[in-house]
Protein backbone atom coordinates (compact mmCIF):
# COMPACT_ATOMS: atom_id res chain seq x y z
CA UNK A 1 0.00 0.00 0.00
CA UNK A 2 1.34 3.42 -0.94
CA UNK A 3 1.91 5.86 1.92
CA UNK A 4 -0.64 8.73 1.77
CA UNK A 5 0.64 12.07 0.48
CA UNK A 6 -0.15 13.92 3.73
CA UNK A 7 1.91 11.40 5.72
CA UNK A 8 4.80 11.71 3.26
CA UNK A 9 4.68 15.50 3.55
CA UNK A 10 5.07 15.17 7.31
CA UNK A 11 8.06 12.86 6.87
CA UNK A 12 9.66 15.54 4.71
CA UNK A 13 8.90 18.45 7.05
CA UNK A 14 7.00 17.60 10.22
CA UNK A 15 4.75 20.15 11.91
CA UNK A 16 1.76 20.33 14.21
CA UNK A 17 0.09 17.50 16.17
CA UNK A 18 0.34 15.09 13.24
CA UNK A 19 4.04 15.87 12.99
CA UNK A 20 4.49 14.82 16.61
CA UNK A 21 2.84 11.49 15.85
CA UNK A 22 5.01 11.02 12.78
CA UNK A 23 8.10 11.80 14.88
CA UNK A 24 7.17 9.03 17.31
CA UNK A 25 6.63 6.55 14.48
CA UNK A 26 9.80 7.68 12.73
CA UNK A 27 11.92 7.09 15.82
CA UNK A 28 10.71 3.49 15.97
CA UNK A 29 10.92 2.81 12.22
CA UNK A 30 14.44 4.18 11.82
CA UNK A 31 15.99 2.62 14.94
CA UNK A 32 17.35 -0.46 13.16
CA UNK A 33 18.55 1.40 10.02
CA UNK A 34 20.31 3.95 12.21
CA UNK A 35 22.08 1.23 14.18
CA UNK A 36 23.13 -0.49 10.97
CA UNK A 37 24.57 2.72 9.53
CA UNK A 38 26.27 3.72 12.80
CA UNK A 39 27.88 0.30 13.12
CA UNK A 40 29.34 0.59 9.62
CA UNK A 41 30.48 4.17 10.24
CA UNK A 42 32.82 2.90 12.98
CA UNK A 43 32.52 5.92 15.28
CA UNK A 44 35.51 6.26 17.60
CA UNK A 45 35.63 7.78 21.08
CA UNK A 46 37.10 11.12 19.98
CA UNK A 47 35.06 11.64 16.81
CA UNK A 48 33.00 14.70 16.00
CA UNK A 49 29.86 13.38 14.28
CA UNK A 50 27.06 15.10 12.35
CA UNK A 51 23.58 13.56 12.01
CA UNK A 52 22.02 15.09 8.87
CA UNK A 53 18.23 15.12 9.04
CA UNK A 54 18.27 13.94 12.65
CA UNK A 55 14.48 14.05 12.98
CA UNK A 56 13.40 13.57 16.61
CA UNK A 57 17.00 12.85 17.60
CA UNK A 58 16.78 9.15 18.41
CA UNK A 59 20.22 8.40 16.92
CA UNK A 60 22.04 11.22 18.72
CA UNK A 61 22.30 9.41 22.04
CA UNK A 62 23.72 6.30 20.33
CA UNK A 63 26.31 8.43 18.53
CA UNK A 64 27.20 10.21 21.79
CA UNK A 65 27.59 6.86 23.56
CA UNK A 66 30.22 5.88 21.00
CA UNK A 67 31.92 9.28 20.72
CA UNK A 68 32.44 9.48 24.48
CA UNK A 69 35.24 12.05 24.26
CA UNK A 70 34.02 13.68 21.06
CA UNK A 71 30.90 15.63 20.21
CA UNK A 72 27.72 15.12 18.24
CA UNK A 73 25.59 17.58 16.28
CA UNK A 74 22.19 17.08 14.70
CA UNK A 75 20.51 19.26 12.09
CA UNK A 76 17.00 19.17 10.67
CA UNK A 77 14.95 21.66 8.62
CA UNK A 78 11.82 21.13 10.74
CA UNK A 79 11.51 23.38 13.84
CA UNK A 80 9.28 20.74 15.43
CA UNK A 81 11.86 18.00 14.93
CA UNK A 82 14.58 20.23 16.34
CA UNK A 83 12.53 20.89 19.48
CA UNK A 84 11.77 17.19 19.93
CA UNK A 85 15.43 16.24 19.40
CA UNK A 86 16.53 18.86 21.91
CA UNK A 87 14.03 17.59 24.47
CA UNK A 88 15.04 13.96 23.92
CA UNK A 89 18.74 14.78 24.31
CA UNK A 90 18.52 17.52 26.95
CA UNK A 91 21.03 15.89 29.32
CA UNK A 92 23.64 15.53 26.55
CA UNK A 93 23.04 19.12 25.46
CA UNK A 94 23.41 20.38 29.03
CA UNK A 95 26.70 18.48 29.29
CA UNK A 96 27.95 20.23 26.16
CA UNK A 97 28.34 16.94 24.27
CA UNK A 98 25.50 17.42 21.78
CA UNK A 99 23.93 20.28 19.83
CA UNK A 100 20.81 20.33 17.68
CA UNK A 101 20.09 23.11 15.19
CA UNK A 102 17.57 23.97 12.54
CA UNK A 103 19.40 23.93 9.22
CA UNK A 104 19.20 22.74 5.65
CA UNK A 105 21.83 20.38 4.26
CA UNK A 106 22.52 22.83 1.44
CA UNK A 107 23.80 25.43 3.95
CA UNK A 108 25.29 23.71 6.99
CA UNK A 109 26.10 26.14 9.85
CA UNK A 110 29.58 24.76 10.53
CA UNK A 111 33.14 25.74 9.52
CA UNK A 112 35.09 23.73 6.98
CA UNK A 113 36.52 20.46 8.28
CA UNK A 114 34.48 20.33 11.49
CA UNK A 115 33.48 16.65 11.56
CA UNK A 116 35.15 13.25 11.37
CA UNK A 117 31.97 11.36 10.49
CA UNK A 118 28.48 12.07 9.15
CA UNK A 119 25.27 10.05 9.29
CA UNK A 120 22.41 10.44 6.82
CA UNK A 121 19.56 7.93 7.04
CA UNK A 122 16.43 8.03 4.84
CA UNK A 123 16.90 11.70 3.96
CA UNK A 124 18.18 12.06 0.38
CA UNK A 125 14.68 11.56 -1.07
CA UNK A 126 13.90 15.14 -0.11
CA UNK A 127 16.92 16.73 -1.85
CA UNK A 128 16.15 18.20 -5.25
CA UNK A 129 19.80 17.96 -6.31
CA UNK A 130 22.30 15.58 -4.75
CA UNK A 131 25.38 17.49 -5.94
CA UNK A 132 25.20 20.71 -3.87
CA UNK A 133 24.12 18.80 -0.75
CA UNK A 134 26.94 16.26 -0.97
CA UNK A 135 29.49 19.00 -1.68
CA UNK A 136 28.31 20.85 1.42
CA UNK A 137 28.68 17.69 3.49
CA UNK A 138 32.17 17.22 2.05
CA UNK A 139 33.01 20.80 3.06
CA UNK A 140 32.25 20.24 6.75
CA UNK A 141 34.02 16.87 6.88
CA UNK A 142 37.72 16.64 7.65
CA UNK A 143 40.04 15.15 5.01
CA UNK A 144 39.42 11.38 5.05
CA UNK A 145 36.18 11.98 6.92
CA UNK A 146 33.43 9.43 6.31
CA UNK A 147 29.71 9.47 5.64
CA UNK A 148 27.17 6.67 6.03
CA UNK A 149 24.37 7.20 3.54
CA UNK A 150 21.36 4.90 3.88
CA UNK A 151 18.42 5.11 1.49
CA UNK A 152 15.84 3.19 -0.50
CA UNK A 153 16.89 3.12 -4.14
CA UNK A 154 14.76 3.03 -7.26
CA UNK A 155 16.49 -0.28 -8.04
CA UNK A 156 13.92 -1.75 -5.66
CA UNK A 157 10.43 -1.40 -7.25
CA UNK A 158 8.86 -1.43 -3.78
CA UNK A 159 10.23 2.08 -3.23
CA UNK A 160 8.02 3.60 -5.91
CA UNK A 161 5.13 1.31 -5.04
CA UNK A 162 5.16 2.28 -1.36
CA UNK A 163 5.92 6.02 -1.38
CA UNK A 164 4.40 8.91 -3.37
CA UNK A 165 6.91 10.11 -5.96
CA UNK A 166 5.42 13.60 -5.73
CA UNK A 167 7.20 13.86 -2.35
CA UNK A 168 9.94 11.21 -2.47
CA UNK A 169 12.59 11.29 -5.18
CA UNK A 170 14.26 7.91 -5.60
CA UNK A 171 17.61 7.37 -7.33
CA UNK A 172 19.45 4.27 -8.40
CA UNK A 173 22.44 3.16 -6.36
CA UNK A 174 24.63 3.99 -9.36
CA UNK A 175 23.29 7.57 -9.46
CA UNK A 176 24.08 8.10 -5.79
CA UNK A 177 27.55 6.60 -6.14
CA UNK A 178 28.24 8.87 -9.12
CA UNK A 179 27.06 11.94 -7.17
CA UNK A 180 29.31 11.00 -4.26
CA UNK A 181 32.29 10.64 -6.57
CA UNK A 182 31.57 14.01 -8.20
CA UNK A 183 31.48 15.61 -4.72
CA UNK A 184 34.93 14.25 -3.89
CA UNK A 185 34.05 11.02 -2.10
CA UNK A 186 35.33 7.51 -2.60
CA UNK A 187 32.74 4.82 -1.94
CA UNK A 188 34.08 1.97 0.16
CA UNK A 189 33.43 -1.39 -1.49
CA UNK A 190 30.05 -0.59 -3.09
CA UNK A 191 27.59 -3.31 -2.19
CA UNK A 192 25.01 -4.80 -4.56
CA UNK A 193 21.40 -3.96 -3.90
CA UNK A 194 19.98 -6.23 -1.20
CA UNK A 195 16.28 -6.98 -1.82
CA UNK A 196 15.28 -6.91 1.85
CA UNK A 197 17.34 -3.93 3.02
CA UNK A 198 17.80 -0.26 2.10
CA UNK A 199 21.05 0.57 0.36
CA UNK A 200 23.92 1.60 2.65
CA UNK A 201 26.97 3.35 1.21
CA UNK A 202 30.05 4.29 3.23
CA UNK A 203 32.10 6.99 1.50
CA UNK A 204 35.32 8.77 2.40
CA UNK A 205 36.10 12.37 1.58
CA UNK A 206 39.32 12.85 -0.38
CA UNK A 207 42.27 13.90 1.79
mmCIF file of N, CA, C and O in Angstrom, residues 1-66:
data_model
loop_
_atom_site.group_PDB
_atom_site.id
_atom_site.type_symbol
_atom_site.label_atom_id
_atom_site.label_comp_id
_atom_site.label_asym_id
_atom_site.label_seq_id
_atom_site.Cartn_x
_atom_site.Cartn_y
_atom_site.Cartn_z
ATOM 1 N N UNK A 1 0.845 -1.194 0.000
ATOM 2 C CA UNK A 1 0.000 0.000 0.000
ATOM 3 C C UNK A 1 0.882 1.248 0.000
ATOM 4 O O UNK A 1 1.832 1.328 0.770
ATOM 5 N N UNK A 2 0.555 2.199 -0.857
ATOM 6 C CA UNK A 2 1.342 3.417 -0.938
ATOM 7 C C UNK A 2 1.025 4.347 0.233
ATOM 8 O O UNK A 2 -0.125 4.532 0.617
ATOM 9 N N UNK A 3 2.070 4.925 0.810
ATOM 10 C CA UNK A 3 1.912 5.857 1.923
ATOM 11 C C UNK A 3 1.144 7.090 1.450
ATOM 12 O O UNK A 3 1.460 7.666 0.402
ATOM 13 N N UNK A 4 0.128 7.548 2.191
ATOM 14 C CA UNK A 4 -0.639 8.729 1.770
ATOM 15 C C UNK A 4 0.237 9.974 1.639
ATOM 16 O O UNK A 4 1.229 10.126 2.366
ATOM 17 N N UNK A 5 -0.153 10.868 0.739
ATOM 18 C CA UNK A 5 0.636 12.072 0.484
ATOM 19 C C UNK A 5 0.800 12.911 1.752
ATOM 20 O O UNK A 5 1.892 13.427 2.036
ATOM 21 N N UNK A 6 -0.254 13.051 2.558
ATOM 22 C CA UNK A 6 -0.152 13.920 3.732
ATOM 23 C C UNK A 6 0.813 13.343 4.772
ATOM 24 O O UNK A 6 1.467 14.093 5.497
ATOM 25 N N UNK A 7 0.934 12.024 4.823
ATOM 26 C CA UNK A 7 1.912 11.402 5.720
ATOM 27 C C UNK A 7 3.324 11.630 5.182
ATOM 28 O O UNK A 7 4.259 11.957 5.934
ATOM 29 N N UNK A 8 3.489 11.489 3.877
ATOM 30 C CA UNK A 8 4.798 11.707 3.259
ATOM 31 C C UNK A 8 5.261 13.145 3.448
ATOM 32 O O UNK A 8 6.444 13.407 3.699
ATOM 33 N N UNK A 9 4.330 14.087 3.336
ATOM 34 C CA UNK A 9 4.679 15.497 3.551
ATOM 35 C C UNK A 9 5.196 15.723 4.962
ATOM 36 O O UNK A 9 6.133 16.504 5.182
ATOM 37 N N UNK A 10 4.617 15.029 5.934
ATOM 38 C CA UNK A 10 5.067 15.167 7.315
ATOM 39 C C UNK A 10 6.448 14.548 7.508
ATOM 40 O O UNK A 10 7.265 15.039 8.290
ATOM 41 N N UNK A 11 6.732 13.464 6.792
ATOM 42 C CA UNK A 11 8.062 12.863 6.872
ATOM 43 C C UNK A 11 9.113 13.821 6.325
ATOM 44 O O UNK A 11 10.238 13.879 6.814
ATOM 45 N N UNK A 12 8.730 14.589 5.316
ATOM 46 C CA UNK A 12 9.659 15.540 4.714
ATOM 47 C C UNK A 12 9.873 16.744 5.614
ATOM 48 O O UNK A 12 11.000 17.221 5.771
ATOM 49 N N UNK A 13 8.778 17.250 6.217
ATOM 50 C CA UNK A 13 8.898 18.453 7.049
ATOM 51 C C UNK A 13 7.771 18.430 8.075
ATOM 52 O O UNK A 13 6.686 18.957 7.834
ATOM 53 N N UNK A 14 8.029 17.816 9.208
ATOM 54 C CA UNK A 14 6.997 17.602 10.220
ATOM 55 C C UNK A 14 6.576 18.898 10.881
ATOM 56 O O UNK A 14 7.388 19.776 11.149
ATOM 57 N N UNK A 15 5.265 19.000 11.165
ATOM 58 C CA UNK A 15 4.748 20.147 11.914
ATOM 59 C C UNK A 15 3.401 19.788 12.517
ATOM 60 O O UNK A 15 2.708 18.892 12.046
ATOM 61 N N UNK A 16 3.056 20.501 13.588
ATOM 62 C CA UNK A 16 1.757 20.334 14.214
ATOM 63 C C UNK A 16 1.591 19.004 14.935
ATOM 64 O O UNK A 16 2.528 18.211 15.053
ATOM 65 N N UNK A 17 0.354 18.735 15.414
ATOM 66 C CA UNK A 17 0.093 17.497 16.165
ATOM 67 C C UNK A 17 0.392 16.237 15.353
ATOM 68 O O UNK A 17 0.924 15.264 15.883
ATOM 69 N N UNK A 18 0.058 16.256 14.062
ATOM 70 C CA UNK A 18 0.345 15.090 13.235
ATOM 71 C C UNK A 18 1.856 14.880 13.125
ATOM 72 O O UNK A 18 2.339 13.752 13.133
ATOM 73 N N UNK A 19 2.587 15.976 13.054
ATOM 74 C CA UNK A 19 4.042 15.870 12.989
ATOM 75 C C UNK A 19 4.615 15.201 14.220
ATOM 76 O O UNK A 19 5.592 14.439 14.135
ATOM 77 N N UNK A 20 4.036 15.468 15.380
ATOM 78 C CA UNK A 20 4.492 14.818 16.609
ATOM 79 C C UNK A 20 4.260 13.306 16.548
ATOM 80 O O UNK A 20 5.108 12.520 16.987
ATOM 81 N N UNK A 21 3.118 12.916 16.007
ATOM 82 C CA UNK A 21 2.838 11.485 15.855
ATOM 83 C C UNK A 21 3.819 10.857 14.869
ATOM 84 O O UNK A 21 4.365 9.771 15.124
ATOM 85 N N UNK A 22 4.070 11.537 13.767
ATOM 86 C CA UNK A 22 5.013 11.022 12.775
ATOM 87 C C UNK A 22 6.408 10.901 13.380
ATOM 88 O O UNK A 22 7.147 9.942 13.109
ATOM 89 N N UNK A 23 6.785 11.856 14.228
ATOM 90 C CA UNK A 23 8.099 11.798 14.881
ATOM 91 C C UNK A 23 8.220 10.554 15.751
ATOM 92 O O UNK A 23 9.276 9.890 15.768
ATOM 93 N N UNK A 24 7.159 10.225 16.466
ATOM 94 C CA UNK A 24 7.168 9.026 17.312
ATOM 95 C C UNK A 24 7.322 7.772 16.463
ATOM 96 O O UNK A 24 8.130 6.885 16.769
ATOM 97 N N UNK A 25 6.554 7.703 15.374
ATOM 98 C CA UNK A 25 6.629 6.546 14.479
ATOM 99 C C UNK A 25 7.999 6.469 13.820
ATOM 100 O O UNK A 25 8.603 5.402 13.705
ATOM 101 N N UNK A 26 8.507 7.622 13.406
ATOM 102 C CA UNK A 26 9.799 7.683 12.726
ATOM 103 C C UNK A 26 10.919 7.157 13.625
ATOM 104 O O UNK A 26 11.816 6.441 13.168
ATOM 105 N N UNK A 27 10.883 7.534 14.891
ATOM 106 C CA UNK A 27 11.922 7.087 15.820
ATOM 107 C C UNK A 27 11.950 5.572 15.921
ATOM 108 O O UNK A 27 13.020 4.961 16.005
ATOM 109 N N UNK A 28 10.779 4.952 15.890
ATOM 110 C CA UNK A 28 10.707 3.489 15.968
ATOM 111 C C UNK A 28 11.128 2.849 14.642
ATOM 112 O O UNK A 28 11.879 1.869 14.625
ATOM 113 N N UNK A 29 10.647 3.403 13.531
ATOM 114 C CA UNK A 29 10.917 2.806 12.224
ATOM 115 C C UNK A 29 12.386 2.911 11.826
ATOM 116 O O UNK A 29 12.900 2.047 11.106
ATOM 117 N N UNK A 30 13.058 3.971 12.259
ATOM 118 C CA UNK A 30 14.444 4.184 11.822
ATOM 119 C C UNK A 30 15.482 3.671 12.817
ATOM 120 O O UNK A 30 16.682 3.807 12.570
ATOM 121 N N UNK A 31 15.041 3.079 13.913
ATOM 122 C CA UNK A 31 15.993 2.619 14.936
ATOM 123 C C UNK A 31 16.969 1.592 14.363
ATOM 124 O O UNK A 31 18.193 1.731 14.510
ATOM 125 N N UNK A 32 16.467 0.575 13.703
ATOM 126 C CA UNK A 32 17.348 -0.463 13.157
ATOM 127 C C UNK A 32 18.226 0.070 12.023
ATOM 128 O O UNK A 32 19.435 -0.202 12.008
ATOM 129 N N UNK A 33 17.680 0.828 11.050
ATOM 130 C CA UNK A 33 18.552 1.398 10.015
ATOM 131 C C UNK A 33 19.635 2.309 10.578
ATOM 132 O O UNK A 33 20.777 2.300 10.100
ATOM 133 N N UNK A 34 19.304 3.091 11.587
ATOM 134 C CA UNK A 34 20.314 3.949 12.210
ATOM 135 C C UNK A 34 21.428 3.128 12.840
ATOM 136 O O UNK A 34 22.612 3.446 12.680
ATOM 137 N N UNK A 35 21.068 2.076 13.557
ATOM 138 C CA UNK A 35 22.084 1.228 14.185
ATOM 139 C C UNK A 35 22.977 0.587 13.127
ATOM 140 O O UNK A 35 24.204 0.506 13.294
ATOM 141 N N UNK A 36 22.359 0.132 12.057
ATOM 142 C CA UNK A 36 23.130 -0.485 10.967
ATOM 143 C C UNK A 36 24.136 0.504 10.388
ATOM 144 O O UNK A 36 25.317 0.185 10.199
ATOM 145 N N UNK A 37 23.688 1.716 10.112
ATOM 146 C CA UNK A 37 24.574 2.723 9.534
ATOM 147 C C UNK A 37 25.660 3.150 10.523
ATOM 148 O O UNK A 37 26.822 3.316 10.140
ATOM 149 N N UNK A 38 25.291 3.308 11.787
ATOM 150 C CA UNK A 38 26.268 3.724 12.802
ATOM 151 C C UNK A 38 27.336 2.647 12.990
ATOM 152 O O UNK A 38 28.522 2.951 13.125
ATOM 153 N N UNK A 39 26.912 1.390 12.987
ATOM 154 C CA UNK A 39 27.885 0.299 13.115
ATOM 155 C C UNK A 39 28.914 0.354 11.989
ATOM 156 O O UNK A 39 30.119 0.221 12.216
ATOM 157 N N UNK A 40 28.439 0.560 10.761
ATOM 158 C CA UNK A 40 29.339 0.586 9.616
ATOM 159 C C UNK A 40 30.195 1.854 9.580
ATOM 160 O O UNK A 40 31.280 1.859 8.996
ATOM 161 N N UNK A 41 29.726 2.909 10.221
ATOM 162 C CA UNK A 41 30.476 4.167 10.239
ATOM 163 C C UNK A 41 31.708 4.080 11.140
ATOM 164 O O UNK A 41 32.658 4.852 10.987
ATOM 165 N N UNK A 42 31.675 3.146 12.098
ATOM 166 C CA UNK A 42 32.817 2.901 12.984
ATOM 167 C C UNK A 42 33.214 4.176 13.733
ATOM 168 O O UNK A 42 34.343 4.654 13.647
ATOM 169 N N UNK A 43 32.280 4.707 14.496
ATOM 170 C CA UNK A 43 32.520 5.921 15.275
ATOM 171 C C UNK A 43 33.515 5.611 16.398
ATOM 172 O O UNK A 43 33.343 4.641 17.145
ATOM 173 N N UNK A 44 34.528 6.448 16.532
ATOM 174 C CA UNK A 44 35.515 6.261 17.597
ATOM 175 C C UNK A 44 35.239 7.236 18.743
ATOM 176 O O UNK A 44 34.435 8.172 18.614
ATOM 177 N N UNK A 45 35.918 7.037 19.854
ATOM 178 C CA UNK A 45 35.635 7.780 21.080
ATOM 179 C C UNK A 45 35.847 9.282 20.930
ATOM 180 O O UNK A 45 35.166 10.080 21.583
ATOM 181 N N UNK A 46 36.770 9.693 20.089
ATOM 182 C CA UNK A 46 37.100 11.120 19.985
ATOM 183 C C UNK A 46 36.470 11.792 18.765
ATOM 184 O O UNK A 46 36.750 12.958 18.493
ATOM 185 N N UNK A 47 35.626 11.099 18.041
ATOM 186 C CA UNK A 47 35.060 11.639 16.805
ATOM 187 C C UNK A 47 34.080 12.786 17.053
ATOM 188 O O UNK A 47 33.341 12.800 18.049
ATOM 189 N N UNK A 48 34.071 13.718 16.118
ATOM 190 C CA UNK A 48 32.997 14.702 16.000
ATOM 191 C C UNK A 48 32.083 14.195 14.887
ATOM 192 O O UNK A 48 32.544 13.929 13.769
ATOM 193 N N UNK A 49 30.787 14.037 15.203
ATOM 194 C CA UNK A 49 29.860 13.375 14.280
ATOM 195 C C UNK A 49 28.654 14.272 14.021
ATOM 196 O O UNK A 49 28.094 14.870 14.941
ATOM 197 N N UNK A 50 28.232 14.318 12.760
ATOM 198 C CA UNK A 50 27.061 15.097 12.353
ATOM 199 C C UNK A 50 25.968 14.153 11.886
ATOM 200 O O UNK A 50 26.196 13.306 11.017
ATOM 201 N N UNK A 51 24.757 14.310 12.447
ATOM 202 C CA UNK A 51 23.577 13.562 12.005
ATOM 203 C C UNK A 51 22.737 14.502 11.145
ATOM 204 O O UNK A 51 22.151 15.466 11.645
ATOM 205 N N UNK A 52 22.691 14.221 9.850
ATOM 206 C CA UNK A 52 22.016 15.086 8.874
ATOM 207 C C UNK A 52 20.583 14.623 8.712
ATOM 208 O O UNK A 52 20.318 13.494 8.288
ATOM 209 N N UNK A 53 19.631 15.515 9.029
ATOM 210 C CA UNK A 53 18.233 15.117 9.040
ATOM 211 C C UNK A 53 17.958 14.242 10.243
ATOM 212 O O UNK A 53 17.421 13.143 10.132
ATOM 213 N N UNK A 54 18.318 14.751 11.418
ATOM 214 C CA UNK A 54 18.273 13.936 12.646
ATOM 215 C C UNK A 54 16.864 13.642 13.117
ATOM 216 O O UNK A 54 16.678 12.805 14.004
ATOM 217 N N UNK A 55 15.847 14.315 12.553
ATOM 218 C CA UNK A 55 14.483 14.047 12.978
ATOM 219 C C UNK A 55 14.314 14.282 14.467
ATOM 220 O O UNK A 55 14.850 15.253 15.019
ATOM 221 N N UNK A 56 13.614 13.386 15.171
ATOM 222 C CA UNK A 56 13.397 13.566 16.611
ATOM 223 C C UNK A 56 14.613 13.253 17.472
ATOM 224 O O UNK A 56 14.517 13.247 18.691
ATOM 225 N N UNK A 57 15.752 12.968 16.843
ATOM 226 C CA UNK A 57 16.998 12.849 17.598
ATOM 227 C C UNK A 57 17.269 11.518 18.235
ATOM 228 O O UNK A 57 18.115 11.407 19.136
ATOM 229 N N UNK A 58 16.608 10.460 17.766
ATOM 230 C CA UNK A 58 16.781 9.153 18.407
ATOM 231 C C UNK A 58 18.186 8.611 18.253
ATOM 232 O O UNK A 58 18.666 7.860 19.118
ATOM 233 N N UNK A 59 18.878 8.947 17.154
ATOM 234 C CA UNK A 59 20.224 8.403 16.921
ATOM 235 C C UNK A 59 21.308 9.184 17.653
ATOM 236 O O UNK A 59 22.432 8.695 17.794
ATOM 237 N N UNK A 60 21.000 10.377 18.122
ATOM 238 C CA UNK A 60 22.040 11.222 18.721
ATOM 239 C C UNK A 60 22.626 10.615 19.989
ATOM 240 O O UNK A 60 23.836 10.694 20.217
ATOM 241 N N UNK A 61 21.786 10.006 20.800
ATOM 242 C CA UNK A 61 22.297 9.409 22.039
ATOM 243 C C UNK A 61 23.196 8.215 21.742
ATOM 244 O O UNK A 61 24.194 7.994 22.435
ATOM 245 N N UNK A 62 22.867 7.433 20.711
ATOM 246 C CA UNK A 62 23.718 6.305 20.331
ATOM 247 C C UNK A 62 25.068 6.799 19.822
ATOM 248 O O UNK A 62 26.120 6.242 20.157
ATOM 249 N N UNK A 63 25.050 7.860 19.015
ATOM 250 C CA UNK A 63 26.305 8.435 18.531
ATOM 251 C C UNK A 63 27.138 8.963 19.698
ATOM 252 O O UNK A 63 28.349 8.762 19.748
ATOM 253 N N UNK A 64 26.482 9.652 20.635
ATOM 254 C CA UNK A 64 27.202 10.207 21.791
ATOM 255 C C UNK A 64 27.776 9.110 22.671
ATOM 256 O O UNK A 64 28.846 9.273 23.267
ATOM 257 N N UNK A 65 27.083 7.976 22.755
ATOM 258 C CA UNK A 65 27.586 6.860 23.556
ATOM 259 C C UNK A 65 28.863 6.277 22.961
ATOM 260 O O UNK A 65 29.707 5.722 23.683
ATOM 261 N N UNK A 66 29.020 6.403 21.660
ATOM 262 C CA UNK A 66 30.222 5.884 20.999
ATOM 263 C C UNK A 66 31.327 6.940 20.942
ATOM 264 O O UNK A 66 32.505 6.604 21.062
#
